[in-house]
XYZ file of C-alpha atoms in Angstrom:
693
model
C -97.657 43.274 109.301
C -95.628 46.014 111.064
C -92.724 43.566 111.413
C -92.947 42.622 107.749
C -93.033 46.309 106.767
C -89.805 47.008 108.682
C -88.150 43.930 107.190
C -89.196 44.945 103.697
C -87.706 48.424 104.072
C -84.480 46.899 105.381
C -84.246 44.511 102.438
C -84.963 47.231 99.896
C -82.155 49.314 101.391
C -79.872 46.267 100.980
C -80.551 46.264 97.250
C -83.204 43.630 96.829
C -85.525 44.360 93.907
C -89.257 44.567 94.413
C -89.795 41.461 92.266
C -87.384 39.411 94.375
C -88.856 40.761 97.579
C -92.307 39.644 96.420
C -90.907 36.132 95.966
C -89.521 36.135 99.517
C -92.719 37.581 100.894
C -94.810 34.952 99.081
C -92.721 32.131 100.537
C -92.929 33.530 104.013
C -96.678 33.997 103.653
C -97.043 30.480 102.361
C -95.185 29.104 105.381
C -97.280 31.258 107.671
C -100.538 29.980 106.177
C -99.446 26.365 106.480
C -98.265 26.734 110.051
C -101.335 28.693 111.044
C -103.333 25.578 110.236
C -100.963 22.970 111.570
C -98.915 24.409 114.416
C -98.201 27.261 116.780
C -98.755 30.350 114.626
C -96.732 32.853 116.620
C -93.608 30.785 117.217
C -93.317 29.005 113.886
C -94.289 32.052 111.860
C -91.595 34.176 113.465
C -88.894 31.546 113.037
C -89.856 30.873 109.411
C -89.779 34.518 108.400
C -86.596 35.221 110.331
C -84.783 32.229 108.827
C -85.886 33.223 105.348
C -84.746 36.826 105.719
C -81.440 35.816 107.346
C -80.694 33.450 104.485
C -81.465 36.197 101.968
C -79.206 38.705 103.771
C -76.268 36.308 103.695
C -76.715 35.740 99.962
C -76.986 39.467 99.282
C -73.913 40.274 101.341
C -71.830 37.627 99.563
C -72.795 38.861 96.112
C -75.301 41.730 96.081
C -75.389 41.997 92.295
C -75.969 38.320 91.610
C -79.294 36.565 91.144
C -78.725 34.480 94.224
C -82.183 35.220 95.564
C -83.995 32.300 94.020
C -87.536 32.250 92.678
C -88.383 30.126 95.633
C -86.190 28.866 98.428
C -85.064 25.264 98.390
C -85.092 25.299 102.179
C -88.874 25.525 102.060
C -89.319 23.276 99.042
C -87.655 19.866 99.222
C -87.793 19.592 95.440
C -84.845 18.519 93.360
C -82.973 20.819 91.011
C -85.105 19.332 88.244
C -88.331 20.906 89.433
C -86.553 24.211 90.122
C -85.454 24.400 86.500
C -88.965 23.483 85.375
C -90.654 26.153 87.522
C -91.632 29.462 85.955
C -91.059 32.785 87.750
C -93.672 33.928 90.218
C -94.451 36.941 88.015
C -94.893 34.877 84.848
C -97.304 36.614 82.493
C -100.628 34.709 82.568
C -101.169 35.480 78.894
C -98.070 33.379 78.142
C -99.296 30.264 79.947
C -100.313 28.682 76.640
C -96.614 28.129 75.982
C -96.761 25.308 78.510
C -99.211 23.359 76.350
C -97.123 22.312 73.271
C -94.379 20.487 75.234
C -96.991 18.624 77.264
C -98.838 17.735 74.078
C -95.628 16.440 72.497
C -95.259 13.972 75.358
C -98.861 12.852 74.937
C -98.468 12.521 71.175
C -95.670 10.064 71.844
C -97.437 7.898 74.406
C -100.791 8.103 72.593
C -99.539 5.337 70.304
C -100.038 2.885 73.173
C -103.748 2.847 72.321
C -103.219 1.480 68.802
C -102.082 -1.903 70.034
C -104.513 -3.404 67.527
C -102.112 -2.383 64.744
C -99.657 -4.962 66.078
C -101.872 -7.904 67.037
C -102.495 -9.322 63.517
C -98.758 -9.411 62.852
C -97.990 -10.822 66.300
C -100.199 -13.811 65.476
C -98.435 -14.371 62.132
C -94.874 -13.542 63.195
C -93.581 -16.922 61.999
C -96.036 -17.783 59.257
C -96.113 -14.227 57.834
C -99.022 -14.969 55.463
C -101.019 -17.027 57.955
C -100.747 -18.487 61.440
C -97.996 -21.093 61.783
C -98.335 -23.910 64.345
C -95.936 -22.158 66.735
C -97.426 -18.691 66.254
C -99.124 -16.951 69.156
C -102.908 -16.936 69.352
C -105.075 -13.873 69.850
C -105.877 -15.117 73.335
C -102.168 -14.989 74.144
C -101.360 -11.529 72.784
C -104.484 -9.490 73.594
C -103.807 -9.613 77.379
C -100.513 -7.803 76.739
C -102.521 -4.589 76.469
C -104.338 -5.447 79.694
C -100.968 -5.931 81.392
C -99.850 -2.487 80.252
C -103.071 -0.948 81.553
C -102.760 -2.609 84.957
C -99.120 -1.506 85.173
C -100.281 2.013 84.357
C -102.627 1.872 87.344
C -99.890 0.754 89.711
C -97.529 3.395 88.322
C -99.918 6.293 88.854
C -100.810 5.011 92.313
C -97.293 4.478 93.633
C -95.339 7.081 91.666
C -97.875 9.910 91.581
C -96.301 11.684 94.559
C -92.836 11.147 93.051
C -93.968 12.893 89.863
C -95.108 15.880 91.914
C -91.851 15.915 93.843
C -89.395 15.777 90.944
C -91.439 17.790 88.469
C -92.681 17.121 84.934
C -89.322 17.281 83.188
C -87.706 14.492 85.140
C -90.879 12.406 85.254
C -91.435 12.858 81.531
C -87.815 12.005 80.772
C -87.928 8.801 82.805
C -91.276 7.894 81.265
C -89.953 8.498 77.741
C -86.977 6.246 78.404
C -89.301 3.518 79.644
C -91.616 3.921 76.632
C -88.783 3.838 74.110
C -87.261 0.833 75.879
C -90.663 -0.851 75.933
C -91.019 -0.747 72.153
C -87.456 -1.901 71.516
C -87.854 -4.717 74.058
C -91.086 -5.728 72.339
C -89.178 -5.777 69.056
C -86.677 -8.181 70.617
C -89.524 -10.357 71.863
C -91.034 -10.559 68.376
C -87.675 -11.215 66.739
C -86.861 -14.123 69.051
C -90.516 -15.091 69.367
C -90.517 -14.893 73.148
C -93.915 -14.234 74.692
C -92.478 -13.384 78.156
C -90.255 -10.718 76.580
C -93.317 -9.366 74.754
C -95.118 -8.994 78.084
C -92.009 -7.487 79.676
C -91.684 -4.911 76.916
C -95.133 -3.672 75.964
C -96.840 -4.866 79.132
C -94.507 -3.931 81.994
C -92.072 -1.316 80.652
C -94.753 0.152 78.411
C -97.183 0.423 81.312
C -94.655 2.304 83.446
C -93.841 4.679 80.601
C -97.540 5.108 79.894
C -98.246 6.049 83.506
C -95.445 8.600 83.842
C -95.945 10.181 80.418
C -99.695 10.325 80.901
C -99.597 11.803 84.392
C -96.943 14.512 84.121
C -98.474 16.526 81.224
C -102.006 16.464 82.664
C -101.022 17.711 86.102
C -98.774 20.323 84.490
C -101.413 21.779 82.183
C -104.083 21.785 84.902
C -101.819 23.859 87.157
C -101.598 26.515 84.461
C -105.384 26.697 84.090
C -106.881 26.723 87.603
C -109.741 28.823 86.269
C -110.574 26.387 83.448
C -109.679 22.911 84.634
C -112.150 21.237 82.304
C -110.601 22.952 79.302
C -107.107 22.101 80.524
C -107.968 18.431 80.922
C -109.582 18.383 77.500
C -106.548 19.967 75.851
C -104.142 17.532 77.452
C -106.222 14.434 76.804
C -107.092 15.410 73.228
C -103.368 15.405 72.431
C -103.223 11.906 73.832
C -106.037 10.931 71.473
C -104.324 12.702 68.598
C -101.296 10.505 69.190
C -103.530 7.485 68.769
C -104.954 8.989 65.567
C -101.588 9.688 63.948
C -99.875 6.457 64.941
C -101.699 3.915 62.694
C -100.607 5.525 59.441
C -97.032 5.819 60.668
C -96.975 2.233 61.902
C -98.435 0.765 58.705
C -96.022 2.726 56.513
C -92.987 1.525 58.456
C -94.258 -2.067 58.659
C -94.843 -2.158 54.891
C -91.367 -0.751 54.317
C -89.670 -3.516 56.300
C -92.030 -6.354 55.313
C -90.664 -9.103 53.069
C -92.933 -11.582 51.296
C -92.172 -15.246 52.036
C -91.026 -17.650 49.347
C -93.915 -18.860 47.207
C -93.710 -22.592 46.397
C -96.883 -23.276 44.465
C -100.600 -23.918 44.629
C -102.580 -26.813 46.026
C -104.833 -29.022 43.977
C -108.503 -28.115 44.302
C -109.666 -31.414 45.773
C -113.093 -30.038 46.590
C -113.886 -29.604 42.903
C -112.495 -32.909 41.687
C -108.974 -31.830 40.771
C -106.225 -34.345 41.659
C -102.462 -34.418 41.645
C -102.110 -36.861 38.770
C -104.013 -34.553 36.445
C -101.395 -31.838 36.668
C -97.830 -31.855 37.898
C -97.834 -28.177 38.873
C -99.396 -28.466 42.334
C -97.704 -28.923 45.681
C -98.411 -32.146 47.542
C -98.352 -31.975 51.336
C -98.313 -34.489 54.144
C -99.482 -33.888 57.705
C -97.140 -34.705 60.569
C -98.327 -36.140 63.907
C -98.066 -32.697 65.545
C -100.532 -31.269 63.034
C -98.043 -29.278 60.967
C -97.611 -29.828 57.223
C -94.525 -30.335 55.066
C -93.900 -31.011 51.386
C -94.382 -34.689 50.549
C -91.610 -36.777 49.011
C -93.824 -37.397 45.990
C -94.564 -33.705 45.422
C -93.656 -32.553 41.895
C -93.030 -29.051 43.254
C -90.878 -28.001 46.190
C -88.252 -29.558 48.411
C -89.511 -32.705 50.189
C -89.822 -32.369 53.957
C -89.765 -28.582 53.912
C -92.169 -26.985 56.445
C -94.801 -24.843 54.785
C -97.690 -22.539 55.543
C -100.871 -22.465 53.473
C -102.474 -19.082 52.779
C -106.075 -18.756 51.657
C -107.419 -16.046 49.397
C -108.727 -14.167 52.450
C -105.310 -14.362 54.122
C -103.563 -12.915 51.098
C -106.112 -10.105 50.707
C -105.008 -8.725 54.088
C -101.341 -8.493 53.032
C -100.565 -5.893 50.353
C -96.918 -6.964 50.114
C -97.875 -10.533 49.088
C -98.660 -10.550 45.367
C -98.409 -14.232 44.412
C -101.902 -15.127 45.598
C -103.179 -18.031 47.707
C -101.121 -21.181 47.912
C -98.160 -22.752 49.689
C -95.374 -20.632 51.161
C -92.111 -21.723 52.756
C -92.227 -21.464 56.531
C -89.312 -19.509 57.965
C -88.972 -17.154 55.013
C -90.210 -13.608 54.741
C -90.727 -11.044 57.460
C -93.787 -9.201 58.725
C -91.601 -6.135 59.322
C -93.060 -5.688 62.803
C -89.859 -6.256 64.762
C -87.901 -3.628 62.844
C -90.848 -1.236 62.915
C -91.128 -1.538 66.691
C -87.421 -0.860 67.114
C -87.560 2.194 64.866
C -90.614 3.615 66.596
C -89.040 2.979 69.981
C -86.262 5.374 69.047
C -88.595 7.913 67.420
C -91.247 7.989 70.130
C -88.640 7.996 72.863
C -86.938 10.995 71.266
C -90.246 12.864 70.882
C -91.081 12.255 74.526
C -87.645 13.426 75.642
C -87.959 16.580 73.548
C -91.337 17.470 75.003
C -90.205 16.669 78.545
C -87.218 18.977 78.182
C -89.472 22.024 77.782
C -92.363 21.215 80.129
C -92.874 23.915 82.733
C -94.956 24.312 85.896
C -96.082 27.580 87.495
C -94.532 28.886 90.674
C -96.376 27.661 93.794
C -97.478 31.259 94.478
C -98.227 32.145 90.859
C -101.655 33.650 90.305
C -103.747 34.785 87.374
C -104.126 38.160 89.132
C -101.828 40.869 87.673
C -98.832 41.957 89.730
C -100.030 45.513 90.196
C -103.113 44.144 91.918
C -100.852 42.221 94.268
C -98.875 45.334 95.086
C -102.109 47.123 96.000
C -103.178 44.210 98.138
C -106.008 43.293 95.752
C -106.576 39.710 94.704
C -104.239 38.310 97.331
C -104.420 37.507 100.982
C -107.483 36.258 102.760
C -110.088 37.696 100.415
C -108.630 35.966 97.342
C -107.773 32.764 99.175
C -111.395 32.303 100.196
C -112.483 32.067 96.592
C -109.637 29.748 95.574
C -109.681 27.575 98.645
C -113.408 27.088 98.403
C -112.725 25.405 95.091
C -109.586 23.467 96.026
C -109.883 22.757 99.736
C -113.504 21.845 100.202
C -114.720 18.268 99.897
C -115.396 14.923 101.505
C -112.508 12.651 102.532
C -111.763 9.887 100.049
C -111.990 7.179 102.705
C -115.521 8.257 103.553
C -116.622 8.599 99.930
C -115.472 5.136 98.883
C -116.916 3.295 101.876
C -119.964 5.260 102.998
C -121.632 6.746 99.929
C -123.851 5.127 97.336
C -122.760 7.626 94.700
C -119.218 6.251 94.453
C -120.047 2.607 93.546
C -122.669 3.859 91.095
C -120.091 6.132 89.476
C -117.636 3.214 89.450
C -120.145 1.095 87.526
C -120.800 3.964 85.125
C -117.124 4.069 84.234
C -116.587 0.301 84.135
C -119.394 -0.611 81.752
C -118.662 2.101 79.207
C -114.897 1.647 79.354
C -115.017 -2.138 78.892
C -116.626 -1.897 75.475
C -114.304 0.914 74.411
C -111.166 -0.955 75.409
C -112.342 -4.135 73.711
C -112.744 -2.176 70.476
C -109.477 -0.246 70.782
C -107.377 -3.323 71.543
C -108.572 -5.248 68.470
C -110.025 -2.677 66.067
C -107.881 -3.590 63.044
C -108.496 -7.298 63.534
C -112.212 -6.701 63.996
C -112.739 -4.549 60.898
C -110.873 -7.010 58.676
C -112.545 -10.100 60.126
C -116.022 -8.655 59.723
C -115.818 -6.796 56.429
C -112.852 -7.968 54.320
C -114.609 -11.156 53.238
C -117.814 -9.254 52.457
C -116.204 -6.371 50.560
C -112.549 -7.244 49.814
C -112.157 -4.485 47.239
C -113.305 -1.882 49.761
C -111.958 -3.057 53.109
C -108.262 -3.225 52.294
C -105.270 -2.900 54.592
C -105.203 0.866 54.085
C -108.924 1.036 54.862
C -108.361 -0.857 58.120
C -105.480 1.456 59.016
C -107.679 4.476 58.359
C -110.339 2.952 60.590
C -107.906 2.676 63.499
C -106.844 6.294 62.921
C -110.472 7.405 62.847
C -111.014 5.787 66.225
C -108.054 7.761 67.565
C -109.537 10.975 66.174
C -112.874 10.085 67.736
C -111.209 9.520 71.087
C -109.428 12.888 70.871
C -112.605 14.736 69.883
C -114.545 12.968 72.613
C -112.039 13.836 75.312
C -112.168 17.509 74.422
C -115.745 17.882 73.188
C -117.641 16.010 75.888
C -115.678 17.687 78.693
C -116.471 21.109 77.231
C -120.146 20.225 76.724
C -120.433 18.970 80.294
C -119.776 22.517 81.535
C -123.102 23.511 79.964
C -125.392 20.486 80.311
C -123.909 18.939 83.468
C -121.823 15.841 84.122
C -124.696 13.462 84.803
C -126.507 14.476 81.622
C -123.294 14.026 79.651
C -122.844 10.516 81.017
C -126.487 9.847 80.159
C -125.758 10.706 76.524
C -123.143 7.968 76.499
C -126.080 5.561 76.624
C -126.412 6.111 72.867
C -123.642 3.537 72.627
C -126.101 0.805 73.666
C -128.016 0.660 70.353
C -124.783 1.226 68.423
C -123.183 -1.895 69.886
C -126.379 -3.915 69.893
C -127.180 -3.088 66.259
C -123.661 -3.777 64.896
C -124.202 -7.555 64.364
C -127.379 -6.793 62.410
C -125.350 -4.729 59.946
C -122.941 -7.615 59.432
C -125.689 -10.176 58.919
C -127.497 -7.876 56.490
C -124.346 -7.400 54.431
C -123.701 -11.151 54.235
C -127.333 -11.939 53.443
C -127.388 -9.416 50.597
C -124.487 -11.255 48.905
C -123.315 -7.894 47.685
C -119.830 -6.494 47.399
C -118.248 -3.093 46.975
C -120.698 -0.233 46.485
C -123.762 -2.307 47.380
C -122.562 -2.832 50.959
C -120.870 0.555 51.271
C -123.730 2.098 53.312
C -123.607 -0.800 55.770
C -119.833 -0.615 56.100
C -119.855 3.134 56.638
C -122.691 2.883 59.166
C -120.572 0.426 61.143
C -117.578 2.719 60.694
C -119.385 5.853 61.847
C -121.085 4.107 64.745
C -117.744 2.829 66.006
C -116.195 6.292 65.893
C -119.170 7.808 67.726
C -119.023 5.077 70.363
C -115.327 5.665 70.924
C -115.954 9.383 71.532
C -117.988 8.251 74.531
C -114.984 6.312 75.781
C -112.850 9.441 75.514
C -115.496 11.518 77.242
C -115.730 9.168 80.209
C -112.296 10.158 81.451
C -112.262 13.837 80.553
C -115.603 14.398 82.321
C -114.840 12.143 85.299
C -112.614 14.557 87.322
C -115.245 17.297 87.162
C -118.037 14.785 87.903
C -116.197 13.714 91.054
C -115.647 17.325 92.126
C -119.330 18.107 91.573
C -120.437 15.158 93.681
C -117.905 15.140 96.511
C -116.080 18.479 96.400
C -112.708 19.388 94.949
C -110.412 19.045 97.963
C -109.897 15.273 97.800
C -111.027 14.813 94.194
C -107.577 13.550 93.209
C -107.631 10.743 95.736
C -111.223 9.841 94.859
C -110.310 9.929 91.180
C -107.549 7.429 91.811
C -110.045 5.102 93.466
C -112.522 5.551 90.621
C -109.852 4.651 88.079
C -109.828 1.124 89.472
C -112.952 0.797 87.335
C -110.844 1.572 84.284
C -108.191 -0.915 85.399
C -110.885 -3.575 85.751
C -112.262 -2.723 82.318
C -108.747 -2.880 80.853
C -108.641 -6.506 81.935
C -112.258 -7.382 81.171
C -112.366 -5.685 77.757
C -109.434 -7.197 75.814
C -109.435 -10.514 77.663
C -113.201 -10.808 77.466
C -113.100 -10.182 73.722
C -110.345 -12.764 73.306
C -112.383 -15.330 75.234
C -115.640 -14.659 73.382
C -113.929 -14.592 69.983
C -112.106 -17.845 70.744
C -115.400 -19.506 71.651
C -116.995 -18.185 68.465
C -114.097 -19.482 66.354
C -114.376 -22.914 67.964
C -118.146 -23.065 67.413
C -117.828 -21.908 63.801
C -115.057 -24.436 63.099
C -117.090 -27.319 64.485
C -120.117 -26.223 62.469
C -118.089 -26.138 59.250
C -116.620 -29.575 60.003
C -120.151 -30.931 60.160
C -120.895 -29.229 56.851
C -118.058 -30.884 54.903
C -119.509 -33.507 52.531
C -116.513 -34.486 50.408
C -114.630 -36.721 52.869
C -112.011 -37.662 50.263
C -111.136 -34.027 49.675
C -110.882 -33.528 53.431
C -108.518 -36.498 53.755
C -106.336 -35.343 50.852
C -106.131 -31.841 52.334
C -105.473 -32.644 55.982
C -104.319 -36.254 55.934
C -106.969 -37.584 58.311
C -110.573 -38.700 58.326
C -113.309 -36.165 58.931
C -114.553 -38.411 61.742
C -111.199 -38.668 63.553
C -111.914 -36.190 66.347
C -108.549 -36.620 68.059
C -106.570 -35.908 64.899
C -108.853 -33.000 64.070
C -108.248 -31.476 67.493
C -104.490 -31.718 66.905
C -104.867 -30.012 63.530
C -106.992 -27.227 65.029
C -104.465 -26.612 67.788
C -101.675 -26.520 65.184
C -103.702 -23.939 63.218
C -103.682 -26.229 60.195
C -107.458 -26.512 60.199
C -108.850 -22.989 60.051
C -112.125 -21.421 59.024
C -110.503 -20.178 55.833
C -109.252 -23.613 54.749
C -112.514 -25.309 55.662
C -114.397 -22.806 53.501
C -112.510 -24.266 50.515
C -113.979 -27.708 51.245
C -117.594 -26.967 52.190
C -120.404 -27.038 49.600
C -120.943 -23.924 47.469
C -123.262 -21.397 49.074
C -122.052 -22.072 52.614
C -121.862 -18.796 54.509
C -118.471 -17.823 55.892
C -118.962 -17.374 59.674
C -115.965 -15.050 60.103
C -118.050 -11.820 60.066
C -120.117 -13.174 62.956
C -117.232 -13.898 65.327
C -117.896 -10.690 67.277
C -121.662 -10.974 67.707
C -121.429 -12.147 71.312
C -118.840 -9.460 72.105
C -121.134 -6.705 70.821
C -124.112 -8.005 72.784
C -122.121 -8.273 76.018
C -120.705 -4.763 75.516
C -124.206 -3.375 74.932
C -125.395 -5.070 78.119
C -122.560 -3.579 80.165
C -123.309 -0.138 78.747
C -126.907 -0.606 79.832
C -125.753 -1.317 83.375
C -123.623 1.840 83.249
C -126.547 3.937 82.048
C -128.787 2.700 84.868
C -126.049 3.303 87.429
C -125.548 6.873 86.224
C -129.270 7.621 86.287
C -129.385 6.367 89.880
C -126.767 8.856 91.098
C -128.323 11.549 93.281
C -126.701 14.812 94.447
C -124.952 14.743 97.801
C -125.134 17.606 100.306
C -121.400 17.929 100.854
C -121.552 20.782 103.374
C -124.093 19.037 105.561
C -122.177 15.769 105.359
C -118.951 17.517 106.359
C -120.653 19.084 109.359
C -121.972 15.684 110.409
C -118.519 14.145 110.028
C -116.890 16.874 112.094
C -119.530 16.464 114.760
C -118.696 12.770 115.024
C -114.939 13.343 114.869
C -114.540 11.778 111.405
C -113.993 14.940 109.431
C -110.396 15.700 110.300
C -108.530 17.570 107.647
C -106.612 15.522 105.130
C -103.852 16.852 102.892
C -105.150 17.574 99.403
C -104.333 14.843 96.907
C -103.088 15.481 93.417
C -105.193 14.367 90.503
C -103.590 11.283 88.963
C -105.234 11.332 85.584
C-alpha cells in the first residue's frame, strides 16, 4: 500500500485526474487479486502494477491533456474494440443502469417472434394449394420439426459461442445474431417461394437457430451484469421482453400475410353426390377425374373449366379458415393464388433484422470494476477491498463444480426431469397453437373461432409466456424455487381435462354463444399452462444456484438446458407423430362409415373397397377428413376436434413425471460437500462460467 501511495502521488503530480487514477488502480488491483490466487503474488503483482503505471506515464507524456488513459487497459483485457465501445465508465451512476434495459429488450422483441412458428405452419402446408393441401404440399410432420431444428441449433450456438459472446461484447454479438435472424427469415421466404424443404430447414432451422442463440444470450448476460443485487428481477425483465416479442408478432404476421395473400381462381362447385345430385341434372358443376398418382384434374366432359387443368378442392371448413377467400367451397385452380407467406417472411426478415441491429447498437455492459457502491465510499475505502469482496464473492464464487454436480448428485437428474416434462408440453403447444385452436374449435364454433380469433390466441400465449417469465421468477423469491416448480403441477389437470372440453362441446351440438364458456375455458387454461413454461426458465438459474451454489451455476445451467433441447425435439415432433396417427385412425374410421359407394366412386374415381387406390389418394391428400365428411351419413361426428386427445394425455403424463421429480429434490449441503471434495483432491478451483440463458 505504501508503494501504491507513492505511485498515486506521482501520477497526480503528472496531471492524472482522480477518476482516471481510480480506473488505473482498479485494474492493478484486479490483476493483483487474480495473480494472488493463481501465481506468485509478489513478483507478478509488482510487474503488473509497474507495467500499468509505465504505460500510463508514456501516454500522459505524449499528450497530457488528451483522454488517452482509457477506462480500462486493453493490455489487461484481450477484448476487441467492440466491447470497449460497449463498456460503460467505471464511475457510471448506478441509478442510470436502467438505461441498459431498453436496447436489450429491443433485441429480444425481435427474436421473440421465433416462438410463433405456429403462425406459419398452416400456410406452409398449403403453400401450393392455397385453400387446401395440394398433393405436393408439405405435411405437418415435415414442417413441425423445423422448429425443433432451430431449437437444437440454439443449444449448439449457446454452448460453442457463449465464450465468444463474452469476449466480443453484446453489441457485436447482437449485430451478428440480428444478421443471422434477418437472413433466416428471408432464406425461409426463398424456400417457400421455390417450395424447397431443405432451404426451409436451412433458413428457419439453421440460420434462425444461430440468430436465436446469439440474440437470446447477449441481452440476458448484459442485463444481469447491471443487476448483480437483483439477478432474479434482471432475468425476469430480459425474458419477459422475449415473451412480449412472441405476443406482438402474431398480429403483425397475420396483417402482413393478409395484405400479400391472393385468392386462387375459383372454377366452380362439385355436384353433391352424397345427396343424390348428379352431373346430368345441372350443367353448372365441375366434373373431375382422378389420375393414377391420386391428384385430380378437370375431366374432358366437364361443362365448366378447362379440361386437364389441375385443381384443388376446398371444403367449407377449409374456406372458413381463410378470410381472403370469399367464393365458398368448391374447385379452385391449382397454381393460382398466393398464401402471402413468402412475401411476409421477406418483409419481416428486413424489419426484425433492423430492429435487432438498432437494439444491438446501444447495448452496454458495466465496467469490470463497476460497483453499486457510490464513489465517495470507494474513496474512503468503504465498500471495496476485502470486506466488500467477501460479500460479493460468497455469492459469485461459491459452489460445486459442474462436473461433480452432473455425475455425482441425484438432484441434477431430478431437476433435468422437472424441466423436460414441463417444457415438452409447452413447446408442443407453442409450435402448433394456431393449427390446434382451429382444428379443435373452428368446426364446433365457426362464427366464433375465426382467423382473427386464432391469431389472438397465439398472441395471448405469448403474453402468458412473458407474464410467466417475470411473475414466477419474482414469486420464487418469496415462496422458494421448489415450491414454485410444484405449482407448475397445476398444468397436469389443465392438459388432462382439455379433451373433455372438446368432447363436451361436440356432444352438445351447440355453436356460438352456447359453447363460448367451453372455448374460453380451453383458452384460459392454455394461457395459464404456458405461463408455467415461461416460469420454468426464469426460475431455473436461481434454482440451480440455490441447490449447488452460484460459482458454477452458468456451467450447470448449460447442462440443464439439454433438457430443454430434448423437449424441443420431443414436443413438436411428438405432436406431429401423435396427430398423424390420429388423422390416419380417423380417416380409416370414416372410410368404414361411408355407405353411398356410388357417391364415393363419383367423387374419388375408385371403389371404396380398393385399399391400394385409397392409400394413393390419402397420400396425395385427395382423400381428407373434410371431404369424407361430405360423404358420410348425416349425424356422423367430425373427428377433427379429437385429433389432439392423445397429445394432451401424453403431455399431462410428462408433467406428472416432472412434478414427482421436483418433489423428490432434497437440499444439498454445499459447504460440507465442498470440504469433502477438497479433502479427496476433487475440489480444485474452476474458473467461473457465464450463464448461457
